[in-house]
Coordinates of C-alpha atoms and ligand atoms in Angstrom, one line a residue:
M30 CA -26.8 -27.4 -33.2
S31 CA -25.9 -27.5 -29.8
W32 CA -25.2 -24.8 -27.6
L33 CA -21.6 -25.4 -27.2
N34 CA -21.3 -25.7 -30.8
E35 CA -23.0 -22.2 -31.2
I36 CA -20.7 -20.5 -28.8
D37 CA -17.8 -21.9 -31.2
Q38 CA -19.4 -20.5 -34.1
R39 CA -20.2 -16.9 -32.7
L40 CA -16.8 -16.7 -31.2
A41 CA -15.5 -17.3 -35.2
E42 CA -17.8 -15.0 -36.5
L43 CA -16.5 -12.4 -33.8
D44 CA -13.0 -13.1 -35.3
A45 CA -14.0 -13.0 -38.8
R46 CA -15.1 -9.4 -38.3
T47 CA -12.2 -8.4 -36.5
L48 CA -14.3 -7.8 -33.1
L49 CA -12.4 -10.5 -30.9
R50 CA -11.0 -8.6 -28.1
R51 CA -7.4 -9.7 -26.7
R52 CA -5.6 -8.7 -23.9
R53 CA -2.0 -8.0 -23.8
E54 CA 0.0 -8.8 -21.2
V55 CA 1.8 -5.7 -19.8
L56 CA 4.8 -4.6 -17.5
P57 CA 5.5 -1.1 -16.2
E58 CA 8.4 0.5 -17.6
G59 CA 8.7 3.9 -16.0
G60 CA 7.0 7.2 -17.4
A61 CA 4.3 6.0 -19.9
R62 CA 6.2 3.0 -21.1
L63 CA 4.6 -0.2 -20.9
R64 CA 6.4 -3.6 -22.1
V65 CA 3.6 -5.6 -24.1
D66 CA 4.2 -9.1 -25.0
G67 CA 7.8 -8.7 -25.1
E68 CA 8.0 -5.2 -26.5
S69 CA 8.5 -1.7 -25.2
L70 CA 5.6 0.6 -26.3
L71 CA 4.9 4.2 -25.4
A72 CA 1.5 3.8 -24.1
F73 CA -1.5 6.4 -24.8
C74 CA -4.2 4.3 -23.5
S75 CA -4.3 4.5 -19.8
N76 CA -6.6 6.5 -17.9
D77 CA -3.8 7.3 -15.2
Y78 CA -4.2 10.8 -16.0
L79 CA -1.9 12.2 -13.3
G80 CA 0.6 9.5 -13.6
L81 CA -0.4 8.5 -10.0
S82 CA -0.1 4.7 -10.3
Q83 CA 3.6 4.7 -10.1
A84 CA 4.2 7.4 -7.6
P85 CA 6.4 6.8 -4.8
A86 CA 4.1 8.3 -2.2
L87 CA 1.5 5.5 -2.7
R88 CA 4.1 2.9 -3.0
Q89 CA 5.4 3.9 0.5
A90 CA 1.7 4.2 1.9
V91 CA 1.1 0.6 0.5
H92 CA 4.2 -0.8 2.3
A93 CA 3.0 0.8 5.6
A94 CA -0.4 -0.6 5.3
V95 CA 0.5 -4.0 4.6
D96 CA 2.4 -3.9 7.7
L97 CA -0.4 -2.7 9.6
Y98 CA -3.6 -4.0 8.3
G99 CA -2.0 -7.2 6.2
V100 CA -3.8 -7.9 3.0
G101 CA -7.5 -8.5 2.7
S102 CA -10.7 -6.8 4.2
G103 CA -12.1 -9.8 5.3
A104 CA -15.8 -9.1 4.9
S105 CA -18.5 -6.8 3.7
P106 CA -18.2 -3.1 5.3
M107 CA -21.8 -4.1 6.6
V108 CA -19.9 -7.0 8.7
S109 CA -16.3 -6.5 9.8
G110 CA -14.6 -5.0 6.6
H111 CA -15.3 -1.5 7.2
S112 CA -11.4 -0.9 8.2
V113 CA -10.5 2.4 10.1
A114 CA -8.4 3.3 7.0
N115 CA -11.6 2.7 4.7
A116 CA -13.5 4.8 7.4
A117 CA -11.0 7.7 7.4
L118 CA -10.7 7.5 3.5
E119 CA -14.5 7.9 3.2
R120 CA -14.1 11.2 5.4
E121 CA -11.5 12.5 3.3
L122 CA -13.2 11.9 0.2
A123 CA -16.4 13.7 1.1
A124 CA -14.1 16.7 2.2
A125 CA -12.6 16.5 -0.8
V126 CA -15.5 16.8 -3.3
G127 CA -17.2 19.3 -0.9
L128 CA -20.1 16.9 0.0
P129 CA -21.5 15.9 3.3
R130 CA -20.7 11.9 3.4
A131 CA -19.1 9.5 0.8
L132 CA -19.0 5.5 0.6
Y133 CA -16.0 3.7 -0.6
F134 CA -16.9 0.8 -2.9
Y135 CA -14.4 -1.7 -4.4
A136 CA -15.0 -1.0 -8.0
G137 CA -16.9 1.5 -10.4
Y138 CA -18.6 -1.0 -12.3
A139 CA -20.3 -2.5 -9.5
T140 CA -21.0 0.7 -7.9
N141 CA -23.3 2.0 -11.0
A142 CA -24.9 -1.3 -11.6
S143 CA -25.9 -1.7 -8.2
L144 CA -26.6 2.0 -7.0
V145 CA -29.1 2.9 -10.1
P146 CA -31.3 -0.1 -8.9
A147 CA -31.2 1.4 -5.3
L148 CA -32.8 4.8 -6.6
V149 CA -35.3 3.4 -8.8
G150 CA -37.7 0.6 -9.6
E151 CA -40.7 -0.5 -11.7
G152 CA -42.8 2.3 -12.1
D153 CA -40.5 5.0 -11.9
A154 CA -38.5 7.0 -14.7
L155 CA -34.7 7.2 -15.5
F156 CA -33.5 9.6 -17.9
S157 CA -30.4 8.9 -19.5
D158 CA -27.4 10.4 -21.8
A159 CA -27.1 8.5 -25.0
L160 CA -23.7 8.1 -24.3
N161 CA -23.4 7.2 -21.0
H162 CA -21.1 4.2 -19.5
A163 CA -22.1 0.6 -19.8
C164 CA -22.6 0.5 -16.0
L165 CA -25.2 3.3 -16.0
I166 CA -26.8 1.4 -18.7
D167 CA -26.6 -2.0 -17.0
G168 CA -27.7 -0.6 -13.6
A169 CA -30.9 1.1 -15.6
R170 CA -31.8 -2.6 -16.8
L171 CA -31.4 -4.2 -13.2
S172 CA -33.7 -1.4 -11.8
R173 CA -36.5 -2.3 -14.1
A174 CA -37.5 1.6 -14.1
T175 CA -38.5 3.1 -17.3
V176 CA -35.7 4.6 -19.4
H177 CA -35.8 7.6 -21.5
R178 CA -32.8 8.3 -23.2
Y179 CA -32.2 11.6 -24.2
R180 CA -29.8 12.4 -27.3
H181 CA -26.2 13.2 -26.2
G182 CA -26.1 16.6 -24.5
D183 CA -29.5 17.4 -25.8
L184 CA -30.5 19.4 -22.7
A185 CA -33.8 20.4 -25.0
H186 CA -34.7 16.9 -25.3
L187 CA -34.1 15.9 -21.6
A188 CA -36.4 18.9 -20.9
E189 CA -39.4 17.9 -23.2
L190 CA -38.8 14.2 -21.9
L191 CA -39.2 15.3 -18.3
A192 CA -42.2 17.4 -18.9
A193 CA -44.0 14.5 -20.6
S194 CA -43.4 12.1 -17.8
P195 CA -46.2 11.8 -15.2
V196 CA -44.2 9.9 -12.6
R197 CA -43.4 11.2 -9.6
R198 CA -39.9 9.6 -8.9
K199 CA -37.3 10.7 -11.8
L200 CA -33.8 10.3 -11.7
V201 CA -31.4 11.5 -14.6
M202 CA -28.1 10.3 -15.0
S203 CA -25.2 11.2 -17.0
D204 CA -21.5 10.8 -17.5
A205 CA -19.7 14.3 -16.0
V206 CA -16.6 13.5 -18.6
F207 CA -17.8 11.5 -21.7
S208 CA -15.4 8.4 -21.6
M209 CA -15.2 7.9 -25.5
D210 CA -15.5 11.6 -26.8
G211 CA -14.1 13.5 -23.7
D212 CA -16.7 16.4 -23.7
V213 CA -18.0 17.8 -20.0
A214 CA -22.1 17.7 -19.5
D215 CA -23.4 20.9 -18.5
I216 CA -24.1 20.1 -14.9
G217 CA -25.2 23.5 -14.2
A218 CA -28.3 23.1 -16.5
L219 CA -28.9 19.3 -15.8
H220 CA -29.4 20.5 -12.2
A221 CA -31.9 23.4 -13.0
L222 CA -33.7 20.8 -14.9
C223 CA -33.9 18.7 -12.1
E224 CA -35.1 21.2 -10.0
Q225 CA -37.7 22.3 -12.1
H226 CA -38.8 18.8 -12.3
D227 CA -38.2 17.8 -9.1
A228 CA -35.8 15.1 -10.0
L229 CA -32.8 13.5 -8.8
L230 CA -29.2 14.0 -10.7
L231 CA -26.6 11.1 -10.6
L232 CA -23.3 11.9 -11.9
D233 CA -20.6 9.8 -12.9
D234 CA -17.5 11.5 -12.8
A235 CA -15.0 8.5 -13.4
H236 CA -13.0 11.0 -16.0
G237 CA -13.1 14.3 -14.1
F238 CA -12.2 13.5 -10.6
G239 CA -8.8 14.4 -9.8
V240 CA -8.7 16.3 -13.3
L241 CA -11.1 19.0 -13.3
G242 CA -12.3 21.5 -10.9
P243 CA -10.4 23.6 -8.3
E244 CA -7.6 21.2 -7.0
G245 CA -8.9 18.8 -9.3
R246 CA -12.0 18.2 -6.8
G247 CA -14.0 17.0 -9.8
A248 CA -16.5 18.2 -12.4
L249 CA -19.3 19.1 -9.3
A250 CA -16.8 21.4 -7.8
A251 CA -16.2 23.0 -11.0
A252 CA -19.9 23.7 -11.6
G253 CA -20.1 25.1 -8.1
L254 CA -22.3 22.7 -6.8
T255 CA -20.2 21.8 -3.7
G256 CA -19.8 23.1 -0.2
P257 CA -22.2 25.5 0.9
T258 CA -23.9 25.5 -2.5
A259 CA -24.4 21.6 -2.5
S260 CA -27.5 20.3 -4.0
P261 CA -30.0 18.3 -1.6
R262 CA -30.9 16.5 -4.9
V263 CA -27.3 15.6 -6.4
L264 CA -25.7 12.1 -5.9
Y265 CA -22.2 12.5 -7.1
M266 CA -20.2 9.1 -8.0
A267 CA -16.5 9.0 -9.1
T268 CA -13.8 6.2 -9.5
L269 CA -10.7 5.5 -7.9
G270 CA -8.7 4.0 -10.7
K271 CA -8.1 6.5 -13.3
A272 CA -7.0 10.0 -12.1
L273 CA -6.5 8.7 -8.3
G274 CA -4.2 6.1 -9.8
V275 CA -5.5 2.8 -7.8
A276 CA -8.9 0.8 -7.8
G277 CA -12.4 1.4 -6.4
A278 CA -15.1 4.2 -6.7
F279 CA -17.4 6.1 -4.1
V280 CA -20.4 8.3 -4.1
A281 CA -20.8 10.9 -2.1
G282 CA -24.1 13.4 -1.2
P283 CA -26.4 14.6 1.0
E284 CA -26.4 12.6 4.5
R285 CA -30.1 11.1 3.8
L286 CA -29.3 10.0 0.2
V287 CA -25.9 8.7 1.2
E288 CA -27.6 6.7 3.9
W289 CA -30.1 5.3 1.7
V290 CA -27.4 4.5 -0.8
L291 CA -25.7 2.7 2.1
Q292 CA -28.7 0.7 3.5
K293 CA -30.0 -0.1 -0.3
T294 CA -27.3 -0.7 -2.5
R295 CA -26.1 -4.4 -2.9
S296 CA -23.0 -4.3 -4.1
Y297 CA -22.0 -2.2 -1.2
T298 CA -23.7 -5.0 1.3
Y299 CA -22.8 -8.2 -0.5
A300 CA -19.3 -7.5 -1.9
T301 CA -15.9 -7.7 0.4
A302 CA -14.8 -4.3 1.5
A303 CA -11.6 -3.0 -0.8
P304 CA -8.7 -4.2 1.4
P305 CA -7.4 -1.7 3.7
L306 CA -4.0 -1.4 2.1
L307 CA -5.5 0.3 -1.1
A308 CA -7.4 2.6 1.1
E309 CA -4.4 3.6 2.5
A310 CA -2.9 4.1 -1.0
L311 CA -5.9 6.2 -1.9
R312 CA -5.4 8.5 1.0
A313 CA -1.8 9.3 -0.1
S314 CA -3.1 10.0 -3.8
L315 CA -5.9 12.1 -2.5
R316 CA -3.0 14.5 -0.5
C317 CA -1.0 14.3 -3.8
V318 CA -4.0 15.3 -5.7
L319 CA -5.2 18.4 -3.6
G320 CA -1.6 19.3 -2.9
A321 CA 1.0 21.1 -4.7
D322 CA 2.0 17.8 -6.3
G323 CA -1.3 17.3 -8.0
E324 CA -1.2 21.2 -9.0
Q325 CA 2.0 20.5 -10.6
R326 CA 0.9 17.2 -12.5
R327 CA -2.4 18.8 -13.6
Q328 CA -0.3 21.7 -15.2
Q329 CA 1.8 19.2 -17.0
L330 CA -1.7 17.3 -18.5
A331 CA -2.7 20.8 -19.7
D332 CA 0.5 21.3 -21.5
R333 CA 0.7 17.9 -23.1
I334 CA -2.9 18.3 -24.1
E335 CA -2.6 21.9 -25.7
Q336 CA 0.8 20.5 -27.5
L337 CA -1.1 17.8 -28.8
R338 CA -4.0 20.0 -30.0
N339 CA -1.7 22.6 -31.7
G340 CA 0.3 19.9 -33.4
L341 CA -2.7 18.7 -34.6
A342 CA -4.3 21.8 -35.7
P343 CA -5.2 22.6 -39.3
G344 CA -2.5 24.2 -41.5
Q345 CA 0.3 22.4 -39.3
H346 CA 0.7 19.4 -41.8
A347 CA -0.4 19.1 -45.3
A348 CA -0.4 15.2 -45.4
F349 CA -2.6 14.9 -42.1
D350 CA -5.0 17.5 -43.0
A351 CA -5.3 15.7 -46.4
T352 CA -6.7 12.7 -44.3
G353 CA -9.8 14.7 -43.2
W354 CA -9.3 13.0 -39.2
R355 CA -9.8 15.6 -36.8
L356 CA -9.5 15.6 -33.0
M357 CA -12.6 16.2 -31.3
P358 CA -13.4 19.1 -29.2
S359 CA -12.3 18.1 -25.7
A360 CA -10.6 19.9 -23.0
T361 CA -10.0 16.8 -21.1
P362 CA -7.1 14.3 -21.4
I363 CA -9.4 12.2 -23.8
Q364 CA -8.7 13.5 -27.1
P365 CA -10.3 11.5 -29.6
L366 CA -9.2 11.6 -33.1
L367 CA -12.1 10.7 -35.4
I368 CA -11.3 8.6 -38.5
G369 CA -14.7 7.5 -39.6
H370 CA -14.6 4.2 -40.9
N371 CA -13.4 0.9 -39.2
Q372 CA -10.6 -0.1 -41.6
P373 CA -8.6 3.1 -41.7
A374 CA -9.1 3.5 -37.9
L375 CA -7.5 0.0 -37.4
A376 CA -4.6 1.0 -40.3
V377 CA -3.1 4.0 -38.2
M378 CA -3.5 1.9 -35.0
A379 CA -1.4 -0.7 -36.6
S380 CA 1.2 2.1 -38.1
L381 CA 1.5 3.5 -34.9
R382 CA 2.3 -0.1 -33.0
E383 CA 4.6 -0.5 -35.9
Q384 CA 6.3 2.9 -34.9
G385 CA 6.6 1.8 -31.2
L386 CA 3.4 3.7 -30.0
W387 CA 0.0 2.2 -28.6
V388 CA -3.4 4.0 -29.0
P389 CA -6.5 2.2 -29.1
A390 CA -9.0 2.5 -31.8
I391 CA -12.2 2.7 -30.8
R392 CA -15.1 0.9 -33.2
P393 CA -18.6 0.1 -33.0
P394 CA -20.4 -0.7 -31.1
T395 CA -18.5 0.9 -28.4
V396 CA -18.9 4.4 -30.4
A397 CA -21.7 5.3 -33.2
L398 CA -21.5 3.8 -36.5
G399 CA -19.2 5.7 -38.8
T400 CA -17.3 7.5 -35.9
A401 CA -14.6 5.2 -35.5
R402 CA -11.5 6.6 -33.8
L403 CA -8.4 6.9 -32.1
R404 CA -8.8 7.6 -28.3
I405 CA -5.8 9.2 -27.3
A406 CA -5.3 9.4 -23.6
L407 CA -3.1 12.0 -22.3
S408 CA -0.9 11.9 -18.9
A409 CA 1.3 14.0 -16.5
A410 CA 3.4 10.9 -17.1
H411 CA 4.0 11.9 -20.8
Q412 CA 6.9 13.8 -21.5
P413 CA 7.0 16.7 -24.2
D414 CA 9.1 14.0 -26.2
D415 CA 6.5 11.7 -25.9
V416 CA 3.7 14.0 -27.4
D417 CA 6.2 14.9 -30.0
A418 CA 6.5 11.5 -31.1
L419 CA 3.0 10.6 -31.4
L420 CA 2.5 13.6 -33.4
R421 CA 5.1 12.3 -35.9
A422 CA 4.0 9.0 -35.8
L423 CA 0.4 10.3 -36.6
R424 CA 1.6 12.3 -39.7
K425 CA 3.7 9.1 -40.9
A426 CA 0.4 7.2 -40.5
A427 CA -1.3 10.1 -42.6
A428 CA 1.3 9.5 -45.4
Q429 CA 0.7 5.8 -45.4
V430 CA -2.8 5.6 -45.3
A431 CA -3.2 8.1 -48.1
A432 CA -0.6 6.4 -50.4
Ligands
LIG502 C1 -14.3 3.1 -15.9 C2 -15.4 3.7 -15.9 C3 -16.4 3.3 -14.7 C4 -16.0 1.6 -14.4 O1 -14.9 2.0 -13.0 P1 -14.1 0.9 -12.6 O2 -14.0 1.2 -11.3 O3 -13.0 0.5 -13.8 O4 -15.3 -0.2 -12.3 C5 -17.8 3.7 -14.6 N1 -18.3 4.8 -15.3 C6 -17.2 5.3 -16.0 C7 -17.8 6.7 -16.5 C8 -15.9 5.1 -16.4 O5 -15.7 5.7 -17.4

């Protein structure tokens, strides 16, 4: 069979196994509503945790920036793309997370895929949580370092692997908030192990920056490893398309590590810098996050999380309890409802969709076999009525799937 025919066949196989991914065309309708393929849906699938992607302050910042800078950045930051707006954003991001220096990247995936090979190479050792994000895994592959995968959150396992490694350059890497489970890494304990074994620590706080820690300064600040107590061995990475509501990412840390990253990370050197209009949107977003507006949005988010968890607690609804579905333990906006098998997870998603709600079902291979789930993502853009609608719809789905 020719290669091209084989591609047809493999696509057909994916389709038969309901693994063919399809995109939907969406248009924001205000709040957490999206018009999706012509239909209005209440969405619980966005990582816009503070609702900032639609905020007036960010829109105004973009309008003003377009007049000043135009649209594109024109070149890599190493050539002429390092706009005064991007430079100001880097200083403000560093200050926000309480670390000496930050670098602004155009995308999170490209950051990690290229950052890991900048830090380690052949003969070096990488220690990676089993549930780390795909871009850390791809960075590990590109680096050609030896990868030691430790069981999710199992720091005794990590300690064993570190102790057994004779290698001089060791890098431990972990998501700070795990994207499909919503749990938070024990950063203090990870750091202590890194000190004990003279390893560096890379943290990906894509889902924590803006949400966790004092004033939303992120998971590292929450762990007390910033400002005067910052560590010389920690590199902090966070993305800017989630709670910050725009796009992009940054890497922050001690001067010498960030200088090394600037010199050696190919997705920084060989990619066109993010447009200054996005840097200005992000500067406005950061002011919101750190100010009273952010505090209010985080409070709304915390209230919605509590409302959902209370509504799905055992004893609230018999038909729901009978399904065996349960919310995984999570205090973050990622609230996965563990269902188990793929078929019922898809059936619940379909039932919710019929009821006008969009909550994605996540299946293997994205998550472990037998742990298919609904990944409910909450946001400050959700109103109490929205979460009530979700609770009602889930109870109705429970009755349908049980019948
Ligand atoms: C979303 C995400 C990324 C990728 O960031 P983008 O800016 O979307 O490319 C990286 N790491 C984690 C943990 C993420 O959830």
